[in-house]
Amino acid sequence: MSALFYIEEAEKGAEKGESLGEYIMHHIQDSREWNLLGYHLHLPAFKPIHILGIELDLSITQHVLMMWFAALFLILAFGLAFRRRRMIPTGFAGVLEAMTLFVRDEIAIPNLGEKYGRRLTPFLATLFFFILTSNLMGMIPLFATATGNISVTASLAIITFITTQLYGMVNNGVVGYWKNLAPHGLPAPLYVIIVPIEILGLFTKPFALAMRLFANMMAGHTVIYALLGLIIALGSLLVSPFSVGMALFISLLEILVAFIQAYIFTMLSSLFIGMAIHQEH
Amino acid sequence: MLKLEPGMLIWTWVTFLFLLLVLRKLAWKPLLGAVEARERTIAASLKRANEAREEAERLLEEQQKRFAQTQEEIQALLKENKELAQKMRDEIIAQARADAGKLIERAKKDIEKERQMAMLALKEEVANMVVYATARLIQTQLDEQKHREIIDQYIESLGDSSNKN
């Protein structure tokens, strides 16, 4: 349904002189409106505020709306599933519990140890479910993928970065943490190289985290759009079985990727936090 | 496309922190609390089961030991009884043998006495008969007293010679 609608829209764009590439980019990027099957719902826009030389535009964009939907969905899902406290959960609550316990037992505790693993499970589980829901929302017609936006993934990576530094300093002491960043017992000249590398490493970790999630989420959608775009680009309906078939295959792959990327982001976050807590080089 | 938008960053932080706080109260506390309670219950049940099993094993071992001990005691008792019975039997048999021996001895003595008495009676009878016969033979009535002495002497010598045989 959304594919047909997409082709229709793309044809309209082509009439307006918009190239296919531009059209695809336009649809993947954030926008100030929510496209509801041709009806463009305009979202509230605010005038940019200037603080400390930064232009802060707090307008509600499509991706902000998508994040809110994801948050709302999670709150409703967990709220309904756990509105009654039970010793053994049934049905949907059991699924949510199994996933949460996966985060606790396979991600948090192995990387962070028993004490910090249990303490950080709520944070890591929230991260996991939020990313997973945002990823999967891209697969639903009319919804978009907020995690396909570099600002969103960077923001999540910055949260991981701050948590990492905070827990590193809480566990090892402020001075101890920074002192232990570089390994001990090396010849003095090496520190000239090692120290900048370690400091750079602090920032490359969250950078890689942000880029990986963003690129994975954006790439899948780009490929689907490009495959469907072939129908318009070649101007023949004969390519449509191939295009739709391939797009379906990529869509299924996208579901897998949505889970994998949510897992990887959470896994690496807990790994980085764990490395900051247990600084044995 | 790769430009970071500060507004978006802030909205993400706000959304994420809000979600974290709400889910912490709504989901993680009940969920993880229930799971931890369950894990504790399971651990406690396992511990109890283990303890019960150990107790049962201990009791079984004790019972077996006691049984073996009883068995041993029974064996010892049986053996002792057997020995006692054997001893008693032996004693009874020995006693019986001794009694029988004594009885035979006494019987022999009695027989000997009877024989001697019979002998004496026989001697007297023979003497009387001889006296009578002699008197009848010789037709003379001597002084009986004197007569008797002679015969007695004779019989005595006869008896001696018969005894010697």
Tab-separated table of C-alpha atoms in Angstrom, chain A residues 50-260:
chain	number	residue	atom	x	y	z
A	50	HIS	CA	20.049	31.831	19.947
A	51	ILE	CA	22.018	30.744	23.025
A	52	LEU	CA	25.826	30.969	23.259
A	53	GLY	CA	26.080	31.410	19.534
A	54	ILE	CA	24.144	28.198	18.841
A	55	GLU	CA	20.960	28.320	16.851
A	56	LEU	CA	18.520	26.169	18.786
A	57	ASP	CA	15.485	25.118	16.771
A	58	LEU	CA	13.074	23.321	19.059
A	59	SER	CA	10.437	22.735	16.398
A	60	ILE	CA	8.559	19.466	16.575
A	61	THR	CA	9.726	17.569	13.522
A	62	GLN	CA	8.564	14.265	12.133
A	63	HIS	CA	11.351	12.366	13.887
A	64	VAL	CA	10.562	14.014	17.234
A	65	LEU	CA	6.982	12.869	16.763
A	66	MET	CA	8.206	9.369	15.922
A	67	MET	CA	10.276	9.265	19.106
A	68	TRP	CA	7.239	10.292	21.076
A	69	PHE	CA	5.229	7.549	19.431
A	70	ALA	CA	7.940	5.054	20.313
A	71	ALA	CA	8.003	6.276	23.919
A	72	LEU	CA	4.214	6.245	24.115
A	73	PHE	CA	4.088	2.743	22.667
A	74	LEU	CA	6.634	1.473	25.189
A	75	ILE	CA	4.887	3.120	28.120
A	76	LEU	CA	1.542	1.671	27.064
A	77	ALA	CA	3.004	-1.770	26.352
A	78	PHE	CA	4.841	-2.030	29.658
A	79	GLY	CA	2.075	-0.296	31.579
A	80	LEU	CA	-0.565	-2.723	30.307
A	81	ALA	CA	1.641	-5.782	30.577
A	82	PHE	CA	2.697	-5.071	34.164
A	83	ARG	CA	-0.374	-3.337	35.569
A	84	ARG	CA	-0.919	-6.414	37.738
A	85	ARG	CA	2.034	-7.750	39.631
A	86	ARG	CA	2.423	-11.430	39.142
A	87	MET	CA	5.027	-13.921	40.180
A	88	ILE	CA	5.106	-15.505	36.739
A	89	PRO	CA	4.190	-13.283	33.776
A	90	THR	CA	1.955	-14.570	30.989
A	91	GLY	CA	1.644	-13.749	27.286
A	92	PHE	CA	3.007	-10.408	26.165
A	93	ALA	CA	4.415	-9.611	29.596
A	94	GLY	CA	6.428	-12.823	29.340
A	95	VAL	CA	7.925	-11.690	26.015
A	96	LEU	CA	8.863	-8.296	27.463
A	97	GLU	CA	10.301	-9.949	30.538
A	98	ALA	CA	12.349	-12.395	28.466
A	99	MET	CA	13.816	-9.505	26.438
A	100	THR	CA	14.534	-7.473	29.545
A	101	LEU	CA	16.211	-10.470	31.177
A	102	PHE	CA	18.227	-10.950	27.992
A	103	VAL	CA	19.477	-7.375	28.393
A	104	ARG	CA	20.238	-8.004	32.066
A	105	ASP	CA	21.836	-11.453	31.824
A	106	GLU	CA	23.519	-11.338	28.412
A	107	ILE	CA	24.426	-7.666	28.053
A	108	ALA	CA	24.561	-5.862	31.400
A	109	ILE	CA	25.948	-8.380	33.893
A	110	PRO	CA	28.661	-9.979	31.664
A	111	ASN	CA	30.091	-6.555	30.762
A	112	LEU	CA	29.524	-4.612	33.959
A	113	GLY	CA	29.715	-7.248	36.652
A	114	GLU	CA	27.012	-8.257	39.101
A	115	LYS	CA	26.731	-4.977	41.036
A	116	TYR	CA	26.827	-2.396	38.228
A	117	GLY	CA	25.061	-4.760	35.833
A	118	ARG	CA	21.971	-4.839	38.028
A	119	ARG	CA	22.145	-1.111	38.679
A	120	LEU	CA	22.421	-0.180	34.987
A	121	THR	CA	19.887	-2.698	33.669
A	122	PRO	CA	17.044	-0.117	33.644
A	123	PHE	CA	19.175	2.295	31.592
A	124	LEU	CA	20.363	-0.364	29.137
A	125	ALA	CA	16.904	-1.913	28.809
A	126	THR	CA	15.359	1.491	28.114
A	127	LEU	CA	18.054	2.144	25.509
A	128	PHE	CA	17.462	-1.249	23.920
A	129	PHE	CA	13.692	-1.010	23.761
A	130	PHE	CA	13.713	2.614	22.616
A	131	ILE	CA	16.129	1.899	19.756
A	132	LEU	CA	14.349	-1.319	18.822
A	133	THR	CA	10.946	0.359	18.704
A	134	SER	CA	12.298	3.310	16.719
A	135	ASN	CA	14.011	0.943	14.283
A	136	LEU	CA	10.912	-1.160	13.778
A	137	MET	CA	8.638	1.853	13.366
A	138	GLY	CA	10.275	2.475	10.007
A	139	MET	CA	8.766	-0.805	8.833
A	140	ILE	CA	5.214	0.372	9.518
A	141	PRO	CA	3.558	2.409	6.737
A	142	LEU	CA	3.080	6.115	7.608
A	143	PHE	CA	5.772	5.966	10.288
A	144	ALA	CA	9.395	6.952	9.962
A	145	THR	CA	12.632	5.782	11.544
A	146	ALA	CA	13.895	8.305	14.082
A	147	THR	CA	17.126	6.280	14.445
A	148	GLY	CA	17.827	6.999	10.773
A	149	ASN	CA	18.587	10.548	11.866
A	150	ILE	CA	22.201	11.261	12.825
A	151	SER	CA	21.140	13.801	15.460
A	152	VAL	CA	19.067	11.186	17.267
A	153	THR	CA	21.765	8.503	17.219
A	154	ALA	CA	24.419	11.077	18.196
A	155	SER	CA	22.235	12.163	21.082
A	156	LEU	CA	21.889	8.553	22.280
A	157	ALA	CA	25.623	8.021	21.858
A	158	ILE	CA	26.291	11.156	23.918
A	159	ILE	CA	24.076	9.742	26.672
A	160	THR	CA	26.192	6.578	26.614
A	161	PHE	CA	29.365	8.703	26.606
A	162	ILE	CA	28.254	10.722	29.650
A	163	THR	CA	27.170	7.568	31.483
A	164	THR	CA	30.543	5.982	30.674
A	165	GLN	CA	32.566	8.918	32.056
A	166	LEU	CA	30.273	9.250	35.078
A	167	TYR	CA	30.479	5.610	36.106
A	168	GLY	CA	34.201	5.505	35.358
A	169	MET	CA	34.758	8.407	37.727
A	170	VAL	CA	32.310	7.100	40.351
A	171	ASN	CA	34.023	3.721	40.509
A	172	ASN	CA	37.680	4.745	40.144
A	173	GLY	CA	37.626	8.255	41.565
A	174	VAL	CA	37.896	11.342	39.355
A	175	VAL	CA	41.697	11.464	39.434
A	176	GLY	CA	42.141	7.690	39.290
A	177	TYR	CA	39.888	7.396	36.264
A	178	TRP	CA	41.770	9.932	34.165
A	179	LYS	CA	45.145	8.619	35.337
A	180	ASN	CA	44.241	5.059	34.374
A	181	LEU	CA	43.078	5.986	30.876
A	182	ALA	CA	46.583	5.339	29.550
A	183	PRO	CA	48.305	2.047	30.433
A	184	HIS	CA	51.069	2.154	33.070
A	185	GLY	CA	54.709	1.171	32.832
A	186	LEU	CA	55.498	2.430	29.344
A	187	PRO	CA	58.617	4.400	28.402
A	188	ALA	CA	57.974	8.118	28.787
A	189	PRO	CA	58.238	9.083	25.102
A	190	LEU	CA	55.468	6.656	24.221
A	191	TYR	CA	53.031	8.649	26.327
A	192	VAL	CA	53.322	11.477	23.840
A	193	ILE	CA	51.591	9.166	21.371
A	194	ILE	CA	49.453	7.090	23.745
A	195	VAL	CA	47.738	9.914	25.616
A	196	PRO	CA	46.316	11.651	22.534
A	197	ILE	CA	45.255	8.265	21.137
A	198	GLU	CA	43.427	7.389	24.345
A	199	ILE	CA	41.725	10.760	24.463
A	200	LEU	CA	40.755	10.415	20.815
A	201	GLY	CA	39.513	6.912	21.631
A	202	LEU	CA	37.118	8.352	24.185
A	203	PHE	CA	35.337	10.215	21.413
A	204	THR	CA	35.645	7.734	18.567
A	205	LYS	CA	33.717	5.140	20.568
A	206	PRO	CA	30.458	7.123	20.774
A	207	PHE	CA	31.065	8.470	17.266
A	208	ALA	CA	31.214	4.926	15.881
A	209	LEU	CA	28.158	4.058	17.943
A	210	ALA	CA	26.152	6.938	16.442
A	211	MET	CA	27.342	6.380	12.880
A	212	ARG	CA	26.718	2.634	12.901
A	213	LEU	CA	23.104	2.887	13.993
A	214	PHE	CA	22.354	5.852	11.752
A	215	ALA	CA	23.976	4.323	8.654
A	216	ASN	CA	22.318	0.940	9.139
A	217	MET	CA	18.876	2.430	9.554
A	218	MET	CA	19.233	4.894	6.708
A	219	ALA	CA	20.813	2.412	4.293
A	220	GLY	CA	17.972	-0.092	4.496
A	221	HIS	CA	15.382	2.530	3.669
A	222	THR	CA	17.494	4.006	0.914
A	223	VAL	CA	17.871	0.600	-0.718
A	224	ILE	CA	14.111	-0.050	-0.537
A	225	TYR	CA	13.331	3.354	-2.036
A	226	ALA	CA	15.972	2.892	-4.716
A	227	LEU	CA	14.620	-0.526	-5.697
A	228	LEU	CA	11.094	0.838	-5.972
A	229	GLY	CA	12.475	3.915	-7.764
A	230	LEU	CA	13.714	1.600	-10.513
A	231	ILE	CA	10.095	1.254	-11.662
A	232	ILE	CA	9.883	5.000	-12.269
A	233	ALA	CA	13.456	5.431	-13.472
A	234	LEU	CA	13.072	2.723	-16.094
A	235	GLY	CA	9.463	3.733	-16.791
A	236	SER	CA	8.349	0.163	-17.200
A	237	LEU	CA	5.969	-1.990	-15.159
A	238	LEU	CA	7.953	-5.061	-16.205
A	239	VAL	CA	10.610	-4.333	-13.592
A	240	SER	CA	8.045	-4.120	-10.815
A	241	PRO	CA	8.057	-7.875	-9.911
A	242	PHE	CA	11.815	-7.668	-9.463
A	243	SER	CA	11.680	-4.351	-7.618
A	244	VAL	CA	8.872	-5.330	-5.279
A	245	GLY	CA	10.383	-8.768	-4.678
A	246	MET	CA	13.752	-7.315	-3.801
A	247	ALA	CA	12.167	-4.566	-1.701
A	248	LEU	CA	10.243	-7.220	0.228
A	249	PHE	CA	13.462	-9.155	0.807
A	250	ILE	CA	15.260	-6.028	2.005
A	251	SER	CA	12.302	-5.214	4.248
A	252	LEU	CA	12.595	-8.604	5.914
A	253	LEU	CA	16.317	-8.015	6.259
A	254	GLU	CA	15.520	-4.636	7.792
A	255	ILE	CA	13.515	-6.320	10.561
A	256	LEU	CA	16.531	-8.460	11.355
A	257	VAL	CA	18.830	-5.432	11.180
A	258	ALA	CA	16.496	-3.503	13.508
A	259	PHE	CA	16.971	-6.149	16.188
A	260	ILE	CA	20.686	-6.566	15.555
